[in-house]
């Protein structure tokens, strides 16, 4: 009987998970493994929601956002007794390897599972926050950025028509990557993130000068969710700059949507790297994309380090911080 490889998606969903699942299942089968699908993430491992993959199950999914396997954050997985239950579910089907598409919390959980029961896993980084250490790219980021770009372009239409300021809050629990890239791509005047210090007095002086002397008629500001500055900045623009201001919180719309071409292709490449890594005998590696090349890193190098933003990106954003 060929060895089973099970694929699951875990933690916050992101676009690109479905193409990764499809490619991992098909490529694993081509390599001689029996592919399995785990529904509902870690919870599904415990509750035995494990189904043998088939052409039908992974057909027509690559253009869909979210994850057809669904996802979860499972507290029960912290309990060894539930992990043992998950292990028994895998063992009875001959599943000896796992691929998890998710974030560092999911990688940590599967590393514990590996320590307990010796089931090797390969991690594929997927989160719109793009904040996993060791990789320049996480699945879903390009799709999220395109949704933000489209939303900000629409907001600009109303901002220019009504001579208003708009503060747009984008996701990123601890990381300003989405805010910085979208501020640059959308030509925002202000960008506030957890990574860069900002000077509201300097921003205010510059914008007031442009309004008075250069005919500036509207303002776009992008703030990262992690700064919690959305409300404050909106009131500040209104009161200190004197331009009527509105706040738009984009929220979970950024997590949905059909994956872009880039996310689909990256998903394929990450999935191939994951199957190859398991096939080569790696036990707990995380797939990474760095400087244009796919590779993998030991889990601890990834989960014990803090993601660092590209200094070139930080430099480009500095003028937007005053
Ligand atoms: O980590 C991805 C992310 O979308 C963050 O940007 C955001 O802060 C968080 O998840 C939202 O989590 P939830 O979907 O649990 O509200």
Short mmCIF file of C-alpha atoms and ligand atoms in Angstrom, two decimals:
data_model
loop_
_atom_site.label_atom_id
_atom_site.label_comp_id
_atom_site.label_asym_id
_atom_site.label_seq_id
_atom_site.Cartn_x
_atom_site.Cartn_y
_atom_site.Cartn_z
CA UNK A 1 0.00 0.00 0.00
CA UNK A 2 1.41 3.43 -0.89
CA UNK A 3 2.11 5.75 2.00
CA UNK A 4 -0.49 8.45 2.64
CA UNK A 5 0.16 12.18 2.63
CA UNK A 6 -2.61 14.26 4.17
CA UNK A 7 -3.11 17.93 3.34
CA UNK A 8 -4.80 20.44 5.62
CA UNK A 9 -5.32 24.18 5.82
CA UNK A 10 -5.11 25.78 9.24
CA UNK A 11 -5.41 29.19 10.92
CA UNK A 12 -6.54 32.33 9.08
CA UNK A 13 -7.54 31.48 5.51
CA UNK A 14 -5.96 33.20 2.55
CA UNK A 15 -6.32 33.12 -1.21
CA UNK A 16 -3.99 30.57 -2.76
CA UNK A 17 -4.83 27.82 -0.29
CA UNK A 18 -7.04 26.01 -2.82
CA UNK A 19 -4.46 25.88 -5.63
CA UNK A 20 -1.92 24.69 -3.04
CA UNK A 21 -4.26 21.88 -1.93
CA UNK A 22 -5.00 20.85 -5.52
CA UNK A 23 -1.36 20.84 -6.58
CA UNK A 24 -0.14 19.07 -3.43
CA UNK A 25 -2.74 16.30 -3.87
CA UNK A 26 -2.03 15.81 -7.57
CA UNK A 27 1.74 16.03 -7.27
CA UNK A 28 1.83 13.68 -4.27
CA UNK A 29 -0.18 11.14 -6.30
CA UNK A 30 2.22 11.53 -9.23
CA UNK A 31 5.09 10.78 -6.85
CA UNK A 32 3.45 7.51 -5.77
CA UNK A 33 1.78 8.62 -2.51
CA UNK A 34 -1.88 8.27 -1.63
CA UNK A 35 -3.18 11.84 -1.05
CA UNK A 36 -5.74 12.54 1.67
CA UNK A 37 -7.65 15.71 2.52
CA UNK A 38 -8.29 16.86 6.08
CA UNK A 39 -11.37 19.07 6.47
CA UNK A 40 -11.64 21.76 9.21
CA UNK A 41 -7.90 22.05 9.92
CA UNK A 42 -6.51 20.74 13.22
CA UNK A 43 -10.04 20.20 14.51
CA UNK A 44 -10.67 17.84 11.59
CA UNK A 45 -7.55 15.84 12.41
CA UNK A 46 -9.01 15.20 15.86
CA UNK A 47 -12.57 14.65 14.69
CA UNK A 48 -11.54 12.33 11.86
CA UNK A 49 -12.71 14.51 8.97
CA UNK A 50 -10.20 12.85 6.67
CA UNK A 51 -11.14 11.80 3.15
CA UNK A 52 -9.08 10.20 0.39
CA UNK A 53 -8.44 12.79 -2.30
CA UNK A 54 -9.99 12.28 -5.72
CA UNK A 55 -10.08 14.13 -9.00
CA UNK A 56 -13.61 15.26 -8.20
CA UNK A 57 -12.69 16.71 -4.79
CA UNK A 58 -9.86 18.87 -6.10
CA UNK A 59 -11.42 19.85 -9.45
CA UNK A 60 -12.71 23.34 -10.11
CA UNK A 61 -11.22 24.79 -6.94
CA UNK A 62 -8.13 26.71 -7.94
CA UNK A 63 -9.98 29.92 -8.81
CA UNK A 64 -11.85 29.94 -5.50
CA UNK A 65 -10.85 32.12 -2.56
CA UNK A 66 -10.72 30.85 1.02
CA UNK A 67 -10.17 27.13 1.48
CA UNK A 68 -12.50 24.36 0.37
CA UNK A 69 -10.99 22.28 3.18
CA UNK A 70 -12.14 24.93 5.65
CA UNK A 71 -9.97 26.00 8.55
CA UNK A 72 -10.02 26.34 12.32
CA UNK A 73 -8.03 27.33 15.36
CA UNK A 74 -8.23 24.35 17.69
CA UNK A 75 -7.64 24.69 21.43
CA UNK A 76 -8.11 20.92 21.83
CA UNK A 77 -4.95 20.30 19.79
CA UNK A 78 -2.95 21.63 22.77
CA UNK A 79 -4.11 18.56 24.70
CA UNK A 80 -2.02 15.40 24.20
CA UNK A 81 -5.12 13.19 24.46
CA UNK A 82 -6.73 14.88 21.48
CA UNK A 83 -3.43 14.79 19.59
CA UNK A 84 -3.29 11.05 20.24
CA UNK A 85 -6.80 10.76 18.80
CA UNK A 86 -5.56 12.65 15.71
CA UNK A 87 -2.58 10.30 15.44
CA UNK A 88 -4.84 7.22 15.59
CA UNK A 89 -6.96 8.69 12.78
CA UNK A 90 -3.88 9.01 10.59
CA UNK A 91 -2.40 5.65 11.55
CA UNK A 92 -5.49 3.62 10.69
CA UNK A 93 -5.34 5.03 7.15
CA UNK A 94 -1.60 4.60 6.65
CA UNK A 95 -1.00 8.36 6.56
CA UNK A 96 2.63 8.95 7.47
CA UNK A 97 3.18 12.54 6.33
CA UNK A 98 1.34 15.86 6.55
CA UNK A 99 1.32 19.08 4.56
CA UNK A 100 -0.08 22.09 6.39
CA UNK A 101 -0.94 25.31 4.59
CA UNK A 102 -1.14 28.07 7.21
CA UNK A 103 0.75 30.31 9.57
CA UNK A 104 3.33 29.89 12.30
CA UNK A 105 0.80 28.89 14.97
CA UNK A 106 -0.18 25.91 12.82
CA UNK A 107 3.47 25.06 12.18
CA UNK A 108 4.15 25.05 15.93
CA UNK A 109 1.17 22.78 16.55
CA UNK A 110 2.33 20.25 13.96
CA UNK A 111 5.86 20.40 15.30
CA UNK A 112 4.52 19.36 18.68
CA UNK A 113 2.60 16.58 16.93
CA UNK A 114 5.84 15.49 15.25
CA UNK A 115 7.61 15.49 18.63
CA UNK A 116 4.81 13.37 20.11
CA UNK A 117 4.21 10.82 17.37
CA UNK A 118 6.96 11.24 14.76
CA UNK A 119 4.66 12.25 11.89
CA UNK A 120 6.78 14.43 9.56
CA UNK A 121 5.19 17.53 8.11
CA UNK A 122 5.97 20.25 5.60
CA UNK A 123 4.63 23.76 6.15
CA UNK A 124 3.48 26.10 3.38
CA UNK A 125 3.34 29.73 4.55
CA UNK A 126 -0.08 31.30 3.97
CA UNK A 127 -1.26 34.53 5.58
CA UNK A 128 -2.21 37.86 4.10
CA UNK A 129 -0.07 39.58 6.77
CA UNK A 130 3.15 38.36 5.07
CA UNK A 131 4.81 38.17 8.46
CA UNK A 132 6.36 34.70 8.56
CA UNK A 133 10.12 34.84 9.15
CA UNK A 134 12.47 33.37 6.56
CA UNK A 135 10.21 33.77 3.52
CA UNK A 136 9.73 36.83 1.34
CA UNK A 137 6.24 35.67 0.40
CA UNK A 138 3.21 34.03 2.01
CA UNK A 139 0.24 32.80 -0.02
CA UNK A 140 -2.65 35.25 -0.24
CA UNK A 141 -0.67 38.47 -0.03
CA UNK A 142 -0.88 39.41 -3.71
CA UNK A 143 -4.62 38.78 -3.81
CA UNK A 144 -5.16 40.85 -0.64
CA UNK A 145 -3.05 43.68 -2.08
CA UNK A 146 -5.09 43.69 -5.26
CA UNK A 147 -8.33 43.87 -3.28
CA UNK A 148 -6.92 46.77 -1.27
CA UNK A 149 -5.72 48.48 -4.45
CA UNK A 150 -9.14 48.18 -6.04
CA UNK A 151 -10.87 49.48 -2.89
CA UNK A 152 -8.52 52.44 -2.49
CA UNK A 153 -8.92 53.32 -6.19
CA UNK A 154 -12.69 53.42 -5.63
CA UNK A 155 -12.32 55.52 -2.49
CA UNK A 156 -10.10 57.96 -4.39
CA UNK A 157 -13.00 58.55 -6.82
CA UNK A 158 -15.28 59.73 -4.05
CA UNK A 159 -12.47 61.53 -2.19
CA UNK A 160 -11.61 63.65 -5.24
CA UNK A 161 -15.28 64.30 -6.06
CA UNK A 162 -16.04 65.57 -2.59
CA UNK A 163 -12.67 67.06 -1.59
CA UNK A 164 -12.39 64.82 1.42
CA UNK A 165 -9.74 62.93 3.28
CA UNK A 166 -10.05 59.17 3.68
CA UNK A 167 -8.27 57.04 6.22
CA UNK A 168 -8.25 53.41 5.13
CA UNK A 169 -7.40 50.74 7.67
CA UNK A 170 -5.91 47.59 6.21
CA UNK A 171 -5.26 44.25 7.93
CA UNK A 172 -2.01 43.23 9.55
CA UNK A 173 -2.24 42.22 13.18
CA UNK A 174 1.40 43.00 13.96
CA UNK A 175 2.87 43.79 10.57
CA UNK A 176 2.66 46.84 8.32
CA UNK A 177 3.52 45.07 5.05
CA UNK A 178 0.05 45.37 3.48
CA UNK A 179 -0.19 49.01 4.55
CA UNK A 180 3.19 49.96 3.15
CA UNK A 181 2.87 48.22 -0.18
CA UNK A 182 -0.67 49.44 -0.75
CA UNK A 183 0.20 53.01 0.31
CA UNK A 184 2.95 53.08 -2.30
CA UNK A 185 0.89 51.34 -4.98
CA UNK A 186 -2.10 53.63 -4.42
CA UNK A 187 -0.19 56.89 -3.99
CA UNK A 188 -1.35 57.57 -0.42
CA UNK A 189 -0.13 60.71 1.31
CA UNK A 190 0.14 59.13 4.76
CA UNK A 191 1.06 55.61 5.89
CA UNK A 192 1.13 54.58 9.55
CA UNK A 193 2.52 51.17 10.52
CA UNK A 194 3.93 49.56 13.66
CA UNK A 195 7.42 49.47 12.11
CA UNK A 196 8.03 53.13 11.28
CA UNK A 197 7.92 56.10 13.66
CA UNK A 198 5.68 58.91 12.46
CA UNK A 199 5.49 62.64 13.05
CA UNK A 200 1.99 64.02 12.72
CA UNK A 201 3.18 67.64 13.04
CA UNK A 202 5.46 67.23 10.03
CA UNK A 203 2.75 65.43 8.04
CA UNK A 204 0.28 68.19 8.93
CA UNK A 205 2.63 71.03 7.94
CA UNK A 206 3.37 69.42 4.57
CA UNK A 207 -0.26 68.71 3.72
CA UNK A 208 -1.47 72.16 4.81
CA UNK A 209 1.19 73.71 2.58
CA UNK A 210 0.02 71.57 -0.37
CA UNK A 211 -3.63 72.45 0.28
CA UNK A 212 -2.87 76.19 0.48
CA UNK A 213 -0.29 76.52 -2.24
CA UNK A 214 -0.51 73.57 -4.59
CA UNK A 215 -4.21 72.93 -4.93
CA UNK A 216 -4.29 69.63 -3.03
CA UNK A 217 -7.98 68.69 -2.96
CA UNK A 218 -8.05 65.37 -1.14
CA UNK A 219 -5.96 63.11 1.11
CA UNK A 220 -5.58 59.35 1.26
CA UNK A 221 -4.08 57.81 4.38
CA UNK A 222 -3.44 54.10 4.89
CA UNK A 223 -3.05 52.74 8.40
CA UNK A 224 -2.13 49.24 9.49
CA UNK A 225 -4.68 47.60 11.79
CA UNK A 226 -1.90 46.95 14.34
CA UNK A 227 -1.38 50.70 14.99
CA UNK A 228 -5.00 51.15 16.17
CA UNK A 229 -4.68 54.69 14.78
CA UNK A 230 -7.63 54.71 12.36
CA UNK A 231 -10.10 56.67 14.49
CA UNK A 232 -7.51 59.02 15.91
CA UNK A 233 -5.97 59.88 12.55
CA UNK A 234 -9.40 60.55 11.03
CA UNK A 235 -10.28 63.02 13.81
CA UNK A 236 -6.82 64.56 13.62
CA UNK A 237 -7.07 65.21 9.84
CA UNK A 238 -10.51 66.68 10.37
CA UNK A 239 -9.52 68.93 13.27
CA UNK A 240 -5.86 69.77 12.62
CA UNK A 241 -5.71 69.89 8.85
CA UNK A 242 -9.25 71.12 8.45
CA UNK A 243 -10.34 68.70 5.76
CA UNK A 244 -13.51 66.66 6.23
CA UNK A 245 -12.34 63.10 6.89
CA UNK A 246 -13.90 59.65 6.81
CA UNK A 247 -12.62 56.28 7.99
CA UNK A 248 -13.00 53.05 6.00
CA UNK A 249 -12.03 49.79 7.69
CA UNK A 250 -11.55 47.26 4.90
CA UNK A 251 -11.66 44.24 7.24
CA UNK A 252 -12.20 40.68 6.10
CA UNK A 253 -12.95 41.61 2.50
CA UNK A 254 -9.14 41.51 2.18
CA UNK A 255 -9.06 37.81 3.06
CA UNK A 256 -11.45 36.70 0.32
CA UNK A 257 -11.53 36.78 -3.45
CA UNK A 258 -10.30 34.62 -6.30
CA UNK A 259 -6.52 34.11 -6.05
CA UNK A 260 -4.48 36.20 -8.48
CA UNK A 261 -2.33 34.55 -11.12
CA UNK A 262 0.68 35.18 -8.89
CA UNK A 263 -0.91 33.46 -5.89
CA UNK A 264 -1.93 30.46 -8.01
CA UNK A 265 1.57 29.99 -9.43
CA UNK A 266 3.23 30.52 -6.04
CA UNK A 267 0.81 27.99 -4.55
CA UNK A 268 1.86 25.39 -7.12
CA UNK A 269 5.53 26.02 -6.47
CA UNK A 270 5.15 25.88 -2.69
CA UNK A 271 3.13 22.66 -2.98
CA UNK A 272 5.74 20.95 -5.17
CA UNK A 273 8.47 22.07 -2.75
CA UNK A 274 6.48 20.62 0.19
CA UNK A 275 5.96 17.20 -1.40
CA UNK A 276 9.59 17.08 -2.55
CA UNK A 277 10.78 18.05 0.92
CA UNK A 278 8.79 15.22 2.56
CA UNK A 279 9.92 12.80 -0.15
CA UNK A 280 13.54 13.76 0.57
CA UNK A 281 13.02 12.76 4.20
CA UNK A 282 12.76 16.17 5.84
CA UNK A 283 10.67 15.91 8.97
CA UNK A 284 9.61 19.39 10.04
CA UNK A 285 10.62 21.93 7.43
CA UNK A 286 8.87 25.11 6.36
CA UNK A 287 8.88 26.00 2.67
CA UNK A 288 10.29 29.44 1.98
CA UNK A 289 10.72 31.72 -1.01
CA UNK A 290 13.76 33.95 -0.71
CA UNK A 291 15.50 36.12 -3.26
CA UNK A 292 13.56 34.44 -6.05
CA UNK A 293 14.33 30.87 -5.01
CA UNK A 294 12.25 28.17 -3.29
CA UNK A 295 13.80 26.22 -0.46
CA UNK A 296 13.01 25.19 3.08
CA UNK A 297 14.13 26.06 6.59
CA UNK A 298 14.02 24.11 9.85
CA UNK A 299 10.89 25.04 11.77
CA UNK A 300 12.72 26.72 14.65
CA UNK A 301 14.51 29.12 12.32
CA UNK A 302 11.07 30.24 11.17
CA UNK A 303 8.89 30.26 14.28
CA UNK A 304 11.52 31.53 16.72
CA UNK A 305 12.48 34.54 14.59
CA UNK A 306 10.66 37.76 13.95
CA UNK A 307 9.78 38.67 10.37
CA UNK A 308 11.79 41.65 9.19
CA UNK A 309 10.46 44.00 6.55
CA UNK A 310 12.62 44.73 3.53
CA UNK A 311 14.72 47.85 4.37
CA UNK A 312 14.16 49.15 0.81
CA UNK A 313 10.38 49.09 1.41
CA UNK A 314 10.78 50.86 4.76
CA UNK A 315 12.89 53.54 3.09
CA UNK A 316 10.35 54.13 0.35
CA UNK A 317 7.62 54.59 2.97
CA UNK A 318 9.49 56.99 5.24
CA UNK A 319 8.28 60.13 3.43
CA UNK A 320 4.70 59.02 4.15
CA UNK A 321 5.37 59.10 7.90
CA UNK A 322 6.36 62.74 8.15
O1 LIG B 1 -3.52 36.96 10.38
C1 LIG B 1 -4.37 37.25 9.33
C2 LIG B 1 -5.44 38.20 9.79
O2 LIG B 1 -6.30 38.43 8.71
C3 LIG B 1 -4.94 39.51 10.39
O3 LIG B 1 -4.56 40.45 9.43
C4 LIG B 1 -6.12 39.93 11.22
O4 LIG B 1 -5.72 40.76 12.28
C5 LIG B 1 -6.62 38.62 11.72
O5 LIG B 1 -6.21 37.62 10.82
C6 LIG B 1 -8.12 38.56 11.86
O6 LIG B 1 -8.45 37.36 12.48
P1 LIG B 1 -9.93 36.80 12.61
O7 LIG B 1 -10.32 36.34 11.24
O8 LIG B 1 -9.83 35.71 13.59
O9 LIG B 1 -10.78 37.96 13.03
#
